[in-house]
mmCIF file of C-alpha atoms and ligand atoms in Angstrom:
data_model
loop_
_atom_site.group_PDB
_atom_site.id
_atom_site.type_symbol
_atom_site.label_atom_id
_atom_site.label_comp_id
_atom_site.label_asym_id
_atom_site.label_seq_id
_atom_site.Cartn_x
_atom_site.Cartn_y
_atom_site.Cartn_z
ATOM 1 C CA MET A 59 -24.425 274.192 20.924
ATOM 2 C CA ILE A 60 -23.223 272.266 17.870
ATOM 3 C CA LEU A 61 -23.961 269.007 19.694
ATOM 4 C CA ASP A 62 -27.565 270.168 20.180
ATOM 5 C CA VAL A 63 -27.882 270.798 16.456
ATOM 6 C CA ILE A 64 -26.455 267.363 15.615
ATOM 7 C CA GLU A 65 -28.714 265.679 18.143
ATOM 8 C CA ARG A 66 -31.791 267.478 16.785
ATOM 9 C CA SER A 67 -30.946 266.571 13.194
ATOM 10 C CA LEU A 68 -30.419 262.905 14.127
ATOM 11 C CA ARG A 69 -33.899 262.840 15.667
ATOM 12 C CA GLN A 70 -35.473 264.123 12.420
ATOM 13 C CA PRO A 71 -36.907 261.491 10.067
ATOM 14 C CA SER A 72 -34.904 261.084 6.840
ATOM 15 C CA ARG A 73 -36.015 263.362 4.040
ATOM 16 C CA LEU A 74 -34.049 261.510 1.409
ATOM 17 C CA ILE A 75 -36.197 260.351 -1.450
ATOM 18 C CA PRO A 76 -36.425 256.514 -1.564
ATOM 19 C CA VAL A 77 -35.065 255.038 -4.773
ATOM 20 C CA GLU A 78 -38.444 253.483 -5.673
ATOM 21 C CA ALA A 79 -40.046 256.955 -5.520
ATOM 22 C CA LEU A 80 -37.096 258.384 -7.434
ATOM 23 C CA LEU A 81 -37.796 256.052 -10.328
ATOM 24 C CA GLY A 82 -41.565 256.007 -9.820
ATOM 25 C CA ASN A 83 -42.780 258.196 -12.607
ATOM 26 C CA CYS A 84 -40.026 260.591 -13.701
ATOM 27 C CA ASP A 85 -42.205 263.622 -12.901
ATOM 28 C CA GLY A 86 -41.512 266.834 -14.766
ATOM 29 C CA SER A 87 -39.992 265.217 -17.843
ATOM 30 C CA ARG A 88 -41.845 267.664 -20.194
ATOM 31 C CA MET A 89 -41.997 264.809 -22.700
ATOM 32 C CA PRO A 90 -45.208 264.539 -24.738
ATOM 33 C CA ASP A 91 -47.629 261.617 -24.849
ATOM 34 C CA VAL A 92 -50.328 260.962 -27.443
ATOM 35 C CA VAL A 93 -54.031 260.573 -26.618
ATOM 36 C CA VAL A 94 -54.708 258.191 -29.453
ATOM 37 C CA ASP A 95 -58.511 258.639 -29.451
ATOM 38 C CA HIS A 96 -57.993 262.228 -30.677
ATOM 39 C CA LEU A 97 -55.551 261.296 -33.443
ATOM 40 C CA THR A 98 -56.584 262.239 -37.000
ATOM 41 C CA PRO A 99 -54.566 262.543 -40.236
ATOM 42 C CA ASP A 100 -54.827 266.365 -40.011
ATOM 43 C CA ILE A 101 -53.501 266.462 -36.462
ATOM 44 C CA ALA A 102 -50.673 264.055 -37.343
ATOM 45 C CA ARG A 103 -49.679 266.345 -40.212
ATOM 46 C CA LYS A 104 -49.845 269.419 -37.995
ATOM 47 C CA LEU A 105 -47.682 267.789 -35.313
ATOM 48 C CA SER A 106 -45.047 266.939 -37.918
ATOM 49 C CA GLU A 107 -45.075 270.564 -39.095
ATOM 50 C CA VAL A 108 -44.811 272.292 -35.701
ATOM 51 C CA CYS A 109 -42.143 270.036 -34.156
ATOM 52 C CA PRO A 110 -38.812 271.910 -34.493
ATOM 53 C CA THR A 111 -36.620 268.795 -34.187
ATOM 54 C CA MET A 112 -38.696 266.361 -36.268
ATOM 55 C CA ALA A 113 -39.381 264.262 -33.183
ATOM 56 C CA PHE A 114 -42.926 263.966 -34.526
ATOM 57 C CA GLY A 115 -43.226 262.721 -38.076
ATOM 58 C CA ILE A 116 -45.340 260.537 -40.324
ATOM 59 C CA GLU A 117 -43.770 257.230 -41.272
ATOM 60 C CA ALA A 118 -44.998 253.988 -42.843
ATOM 61 C CA GLN A 119 -44.925 250.933 -40.564
ATOM 62 C CA GLU A 120 -46.148 247.535 -41.785
ATOM 63 C CA GLY A 121 -47.857 249.258 -44.723
ATOM 64 C CA ARG A 122 -49.763 251.699 -42.510
ATOM 65 C CA ASP A 123 -49.350 255.470 -42.132
ATOM 66 C CA CYS A 124 -48.153 256.056 -38.587
ATOM 67 C CA LEU A 125 -47.433 259.001 -36.346
ATOM 68 C CA ARG A 126 -43.853 258.602 -35.096
ATOM 69 C CA LEU A 127 -42.560 260.161 -31.877
ATOM 70 C CA SER A 128 -38.823 259.948 -31.290
ATOM 71 C CA TYR A 129 -38.092 260.857 -27.670
ATOM 72 C CA GLY A 130 -34.372 261.048 -28.433
ATOM 73 C CA ARG A 131 -35.050 264.131 -30.573
ATOM 74 C CA CYS A 132 -37.646 265.812 -28.329
ATOM 75 C CA ILE A 133 -36.561 269.010 -26.545
ATOM 76 C CA GLY A 134 -39.788 269.349 -24.542
ATOM 77 C CA CYS A 135 -40.693 272.684 -26.135
ATOM 78 C CA GLY A 136 -44.437 272.027 -25.812
ATOM 79 C CA ARG A 137 -45.384 273.216 -29.322
ATOM 80 C CA CYS A 138 -47.067 269.892 -30.064
ATOM 81 C CA MET A 139 -49.208 270.221 -26.925
ATOM 82 C CA GLU A 140 -50.416 273.661 -28.053
ATOM 83 C CA ALA A 141 -51.110 272.546 -31.619
ATOM 84 C CA GLY A 142 -52.393 269.048 -30.894
ATOM 85 C CA GLN A 143 -56.033 269.932 -30.034
ATOM 86 C CA GLY A 144 -55.995 267.598 -27.026
ATOM 87 C CA CYS A 145 -54.189 264.835 -28.906
ATOM 88 C CA VAL A 146 -50.871 265.565 -27.161
ATOM 89 C CA ILE A 147 -50.459 265.925 -23.410
ATOM 90 C CA ALA A 148 -47.482 266.037 -21.031
ATOM 91 C CA ALA A 149 -46.485 262.448 -20.215
ATOM 92 C CA LYS A 150 -47.574 261.495 -16.697
ATOM 93 C CA HIS A 151 -45.197 258.541 -16.562
ATOM 94 C CA PHE A 152 -41.972 258.447 -18.490
ATOM 95 C CA HIS A 153 -39.960 255.216 -18.650
ATOM 96 C CA TRP A 154 -37.987 255.632 -21.876
ATOM 97 C CA CYS A 155 -34.714 256.241 -20.032
ATOM 98 C CA GLY A 156 -31.594 254.119 -20.447
ATOM 99 C CA VAL A 157 -33.268 252.167 -23.251
ATOM 100 C CA THR A 158 -31.923 251.304 -26.703
ATOM 101 C CA LYS A 159 -32.231 253.772 -29.561
ATOM 102 C CA ALA A 160 -35.021 251.731 -31.169
ATOM 103 C CA GLN A 161 -36.935 251.795 -27.891
ATOM 104 C CA THR A 162 -36.928 255.608 -27.749
ATOM 105 C CA VAL A 163 -39.300 255.668 -30.745
ATOM 106 C CA ARG A 164 -43.081 255.167 -30.535
ATOM 107 C CA PHE A 165 -45.592 254.691 -33.359
ATOM 108 C CA TRP A 166 -49.362 255.140 -33.596
ATOM 109 C CA ASP A 167 -51.442 253.838 -36.494
ATOM 110 C CA ILE A 168 -53.247 256.997 -37.654
ATOM 111 C CA ASP A 169 -56.330 255.393 -39.223
ATOM 112 C CA GLY A 170 -56.561 252.528 -36.732
ATOM 113 C CA ARG A 171 -56.013 254.877 -33.761
ATOM 114 C CA ALA A 172 -53.818 252.424 -31.874
ATOM 115 C CA GLU A 173 -50.234 252.365 -30.673
ATOM 116 C CA ILE A 174 -48.130 249.826 -32.559
ATOM 117 C CA THR A 175 -44.709 250.481 -31.013
ATOM 118 C CA PRO A 176 -42.613 247.363 -31.750
ATOM 119 C CA HIS A 177 -39.904 247.741 -29.078
ATOM 120 C CA ALA A 178 -41.697 249.241 -26.060
ATOM 121 C CA PRO A 179 -39.661 248.964 -22.819
ATOM 122 C CA ASN A 180 -41.207 247.440 -19.696
ATOM 123 C CA PRO A 181 -41.110 249.992 -16.839
ATOM 124 C CA GLN A 182 -41.305 247.219 -14.235
ATOM 125 C CA ASP A 183 -38.033 245.617 -15.336
ATOM 126 C CA THR A 184 -35.734 248.078 -13.569
ATOM 127 C CA ARG A 185 -37.908 248.743 -10.557
ATOM 128 C CA GLY A 186 -38.254 245.028 -9.824
ATOM 129 C CA GLN A 187 -34.486 244.576 -9.767
ATOM 130 C CA ILE A 188 -33.383 247.673 -7.836
ATOM 131 C CA PRO A 189 -32.003 245.772 -4.792
ATOM 132 C CA SER A 190 -29.758 243.537 -6.921
ATOM 133 C CA LEU A 191 -28.671 246.455 -9.124
ATOM 134 C CA LEU A 192 -27.523 248.447 -6.117
ATOM 135 C CA GLN A 193 -25.415 245.717 -4.540
ATOM 136 C CA ARG A 194 -22.220 246.891 -6.230
ATOM 137 C CA ALA A 195 -20.508 250.225 -6.682
ATOM 138 C CA LEU A 196 -20.752 252.007 -10.010
ATOM 139 C CA ASN A 197 -18.214 254.668 -10.989
ATOM 140 C CA ILE A 198 -19.360 257.211 -13.544
ATOM 141 C CA ARG A 199 -17.223 259.633 -15.544
ATOM 142 C CA GLN A 200 -19.305 262.482 -16.943
ATOM 143 C CA LEU A 201 -18.100 263.809 -20.275
ATOM 144 C CA ASP A 202 -19.254 267.061 -21.864
ATOM 145 C CA ALA A 203 -18.897 266.664 -25.625
ATOM 146 C CA GLY A 204 -20.380 270.083 -26.453
ATOM 147 C CA SER A 205 -23.321 270.582 -24.096
ATOM 148 C CA CYS A 206 -24.968 273.901 -23.143
ATOM 149 C CA ASN A 207 -24.476 272.715 -19.512
ATOM 150 C CA GLY A 208 -28.225 272.333 -18.929
ATOM 151 C CA CYS A 209 -27.715 268.576 -18.713
ATOM 152 C CA GLU A 210 -24.763 269.058 -16.348
ATOM 153 C CA ALA A 211 -26.931 271.116 -13.978
ATOM 154 C CA GLU A 212 -29.329 268.173 -13.662
ATOM 155 C CA ILE A 213 -26.503 265.636 -13.337
ATOM 156 C CA THR A 214 -25.015 267.749 -10.529
ATOM 157 C CA ALA A 215 -28.376 267.595 -8.750
ATOM 158 C CA LEU A 216 -27.993 263.820 -8.500
ATOM 159 C CA THR A 217 -25.387 264.329 -5.793
ATOM 160 C CA ASN A 218 -27.356 266.879 -3.759
ATOM 161 C CA PRO A 219 -28.845 265.936 -0.355
ATOM 162 C CA TYR A 220 -32.287 265.246 -1.890
ATOM 163 C CA TYR A 221 -31.291 262.650 -4.507
ATOM 164 C CA ASP A 222 -27.924 261.675 -2.971
ATOM 165 C CA LEU A 223 -26.991 259.022 -5.520
ATOM 166 C CA GLU A 224 -23.813 258.293 -3.558
ATOM 167 C CA ARG A 225 -25.885 256.434 -0.958
ATOM 168 C CA PHE A 226 -26.529 253.716 -3.555
ATOM 169 C CA GLY A 227 -22.816 253.264 -4.261
ATOM 170 C CA ILE A 228 -22.995 255.322 -7.462
ATOM 171 C CA HIS A 229 -20.042 257.712 -7.587
ATOM 172 C CA PHE A 230 -18.794 260.314 -10.034
ATOM 173 C CA VAL A 231 -15.059 259.966 -10.622
ATOM 174 C CA ALA A 232 -12.504 262.351 -12.115
ATOM 175 C CA SER A 233 -10.574 259.920 -14.289
ATOM 176 C CA PRO A 234 -11.983 257.689 -17.040
ATOM 177 C CA LYS A 235 -9.452 255.081 -15.878
ATOM 178 C CA HIS A 236 -11.485 254.678 -12.676
ATOM 179 C CA ALA A 237 -14.864 254.594 -14.425
ATOM 180 C CA ASP A 238 -17.310 251.795 -15.300
ATOM 181 C CA MET A 239 -19.650 254.102 -17.191
ATOM 182 C CA LEU A 240 -19.333 257.191 -19.378
ATOM 183 C CA LEU A 241 -22.246 259.616 -19.155
ATOM 184 C CA VAL A 242 -21.911 261.767 -22.272
ATOM 185 C CA THR A 243 -23.798 265.038 -22.735
ATOM 186 C CA GLY A 244 -24.143 267.364 -25.699
ATOM 187 C CA PRO A 245 -23.834 266.843 -29.400
ATOM 188 C CA VAL A 246 -20.245 265.865 -30.222
ATOM 189 C CA THR A 247 -18.625 268.997 -31.597
ATOM 190 C CA ARG A 248 -15.841 268.692 -34.170
ATOM 191 C CA ASN A 249 -13.382 270.055 -31.590
ATOM 192 C CA MET A 250 -14.363 267.423 -29.027
ATOM 193 C CA ALA A 251 -14.608 264.314 -31.221
ATOM 194 C CA ASP A 252 -11.000 263.170 -30.633
ATOM 195 C CA ALA A 253 -11.281 263.840 -26.900
ATOM 196 C CA VAL A 254 -14.473 261.735 -26.744
ATOM 197 C CA ARG A 255 -12.733 258.834 -28.527
ATOM 198 C CA ALA A 256 -9.665 259.121 -26.263
ATOM 199 C CA THR A 257 -11.825 259.175 -23.124
ATOM 200 C CA TYR A 258 -13.736 256.114 -24.334
ATOM 201 C CA GLU A 259 -10.452 254.260 -24.959
ATOM 202 C CA ALA A 260 -9.231 255.169 -21.453
ATOM 203 C CA VAL A 261 -12.202 253.483 -19.715
ATOM 204 C CA PRO A 262 -11.324 249.879 -18.821
ATOM 205 C CA ALA A 263 -13.537 247.104 -20.244
ATOM 206 C CA PRO A 264 -16.275 246.134 -19.673
ATOM 207 C CA LYS A 265 -17.521 249.686 -20.071
ATOM 208 C CA LEU A 266 -20.915 251.266 -20.487
ATOM 209 C CA VAL A 267 -21.746 254.427 -22.421
ATOM 210 C CA VAL A 268 -24.915 256.448 -21.868
ATOM 211 C CA ALA A 269 -25.944 259.275 -24.206
ATOM 212 C CA VAL A 270 -27.670 262.019 -22.212
ATOM 213 C CA GLY A 271 -30.225 264.557 -23.394
ATOM 214 C CA ALA A 272 -31.669 265.279 -26.811
ATOM 215 C CA CYS A 273 -28.225 266.491 -27.909
ATOM 216 C CA GLY A 274 -26.474 263.300 -26.866
ATOM 217 C CA CYS A 275 -29.218 261.067 -28.282
ATOM 218 C CA SER A 276 -29.745 262.771 -31.650
ATOM 219 C CA GLY A 277 -27.883 266.080 -31.834
ATOM 220 C CA GLY A 278 -31.052 267.819 -30.536
ATOM 221 C CA ILE A 279 -31.445 271.394 -31.730
ATOM 222 C CA PHE A 280 -27.899 271.262 -33.130
ATOM 223 C CA ALA A 281 -28.581 268.323 -35.472
ATOM 224 C CA GLY A 282 -27.345 269.190 -38.950
ATOM 225 C CA SER A 283 -25.006 271.963 -37.750
ATOM 226 C CA HIS A 284 -21.626 272.165 -39.480
ATOM 227 C CA ALA A 285 -19.999 272.473 -36.056
ATOM 228 C CA ILE A 286 -20.929 269.010 -34.812
ATOM 229 C CA VAL A 287 -20.040 265.481 -35.835
ATOM 230 C CA GLY A 288 -23.433 264.276 -34.618
ATOM 231 C CA ALA A 289 -24.967 262.450 -31.667
ATOM 232 C CA VAL A 290 -22.713 260.498 -29.287
ATOM 233 C CA ASP A 291 -23.226 257.253 -31.240
ATOM 234 C CA ALA A 292 -21.691 258.924 -34.305
ATOM 235 C CA VAL A 293 -18.349 258.746 -32.467
ATOM 236 C CA ILE A 294 -18.408 255.889 -29.913
ATOM 237 C CA PRO A 295 -20.730 252.890 -29.255
ATOM 238 C CA VAL A 296 -23.660 253.732 -26.963
ATOM 239 C CA ASP A 297 -25.414 251.267 -24.617
ATOM 240 C CA GLY A 298 -28.361 253.403 -23.544
ATOM 241 C CA TYR A 299 -30.122 256.693 -24.248
ATOM 242 C CA ILE A 300 -31.675 259.156 -21.778
ATOM 243 C CA PRO A 301 -33.948 261.659 -23.567
ATOM 244 C CA GLY A 302 -34.907 265.134 -22.312
ATOM 245 C CA CYS A 303 -33.689 268.686 -22.684
ATOM 246 C CA PRO A 304 -32.443 268.443 -20.065
ATOM 247 C CA PRO A 305 -33.459 265.133 -18.475
ATOM 248 C CA THR A 306 -34.555 265.475 -14.845
ATOM 249 C CA PRO A 307 -32.478 263.853 -12.074
ATOM 250 C CA SER A 308 -35.141 261.110 -11.822
ATOM 251 C CA MET A 309 -34.794 260.369 -15.530
ATOM 252 C CA LEU A 310 -31.012 260.268 -15.197
ATOM 253 C CA ALA A 311 -31.052 257.918 -12.195
ATOM 254 C CA SER A 312 -33.655 255.735 -13.840
ATOM 255 C CA GLY A 313 -31.668 255.630 -17.082
ATOM 256 C CA VAL A 314 -28.374 254.737 -15.394
ATOM 257 C CA LEU A 315 -30.026 251.835 -13.544
ATOM 258 C CA GLU A 316 -31.825 250.608 -16.679
ATOM 259 C CA VAL A 317 -28.543 250.492 -18.642
ATOM 260 C CA LEU A 318 -26.957 248.589 -15.757
ATOM 261 C CA ARG A 319 -29.892 246.170 -15.611
ATOM 262 C CA ARG A 320 -29.676 245.404 -19.308
ATOM 263 C CA ARG A 321 -25.918 244.778 -19.091
ATOM 264 C CA LEU A 322 -26.309 242.422 -16.104
ATOM 265 C CA ALA A 323 -29.176 240.606 -17.860
ATOM 266 C CA ARG A 324 -26.948 239.737 -20.843
HETATM 267 S S1 LIG B 134 -42.281 268.887 -27.229
HETATM 268 FE FE1 LIG B 134 -41.423 270.089 -28.965
HETATM 269 S S2 LIG B 134 -39.685 268.868 -29.664
HETATM 270 FE FE2 LIG B 134 -40.926 267.515 -28.377
HETATM 271 S S3 LIG B 134 -42.264 266.444 -29.824
HETATM 272 FE FE3 LIG B 134 -43.378 268.264 -29.081
HETATM 273 S S4 LIG B 134 -42.953 269.849 -30.579
HETATM 274 FE FE4 LIG B 134 -41.427 268.245 -30.906
HETATM 275 S S1 LIG B 135 -30.078 268.318 -24.290
HETATM 276 FE FE1 LIG B 135 -30.785 270.415 -23.894
HETATM 277 S S2 LIG B 135 -29.976 270.878 -21.849
HETATM 278 FE FE2 LIG B 135 -28.827 269.098 -22.624
HETATM 279 S S3 LIG B 135 -27.016 269.952 -23.633
HETATM 280 FE FE3 LIG B 135 -28.593 269.760 -25.205
HETATM 281 S S4 LIG B 135 -29.609 271.777 -25.284
HETATM 282 FE FE4 LIG B 135 -28.471 271.664 -23.353
#
């Protein structure tokens, strides 16, 4: 009986998602995108007012008034999409994962109606190098520095039979001493700051640190709270940022590979 089941399952085509599809577009990110043709000074002001985390704001760049969108602060609440009068839509493609902090921020010239982001990442960089990135094993230690566990739920999904990150040689390990990368979630609470530093020290060099979620990238909805020290980079050096609240498994996988790609490119 059990042999029949095994035989039947072996005859089934694989339902695992290919890594290229996994990183294809980061569906379901809930991150906003700006339709620049609809951008006006009034809408820019309104977006800055409704955004609860100040992800949207107005900032001068090269002497011009610009609409700023910081993905590291965005919690995907959708208020900007409701208030934006068609100027803000849900991003169809999201490739701001695993990038530097500067690269998580986009700018649009309000009067000129054009994007003038100075450090935009190239989404093809990681995808073009997937085979070489996956030639070696990568051990990840996940560290909760004060998260609500929403990010952990998505990280856990990376090991389920659909995403199955283990098939690419990417493993989660129990001890920081066995890790190459720290994946840190949550804003760093005052109670956890020493533990975060100690965990970082325990990871052998060369080590990589990835800040996960709006909380890890910027403090998210907890920014400014007396109970937190701040984002992850307020306590330890960070190599890459993965926005989202929480980031989807695709965003997490994409971010981990992008951080790895940038390290190997150095
Ligand atoms: S989705 Fe919410 S947090 Fe993100 S930019 Fe829009 S209003 Fe701000
Ligand atoms: S980013 Fe969102 S899901 Fe992740 S820990 Fe913070 S509040 Fe929770």
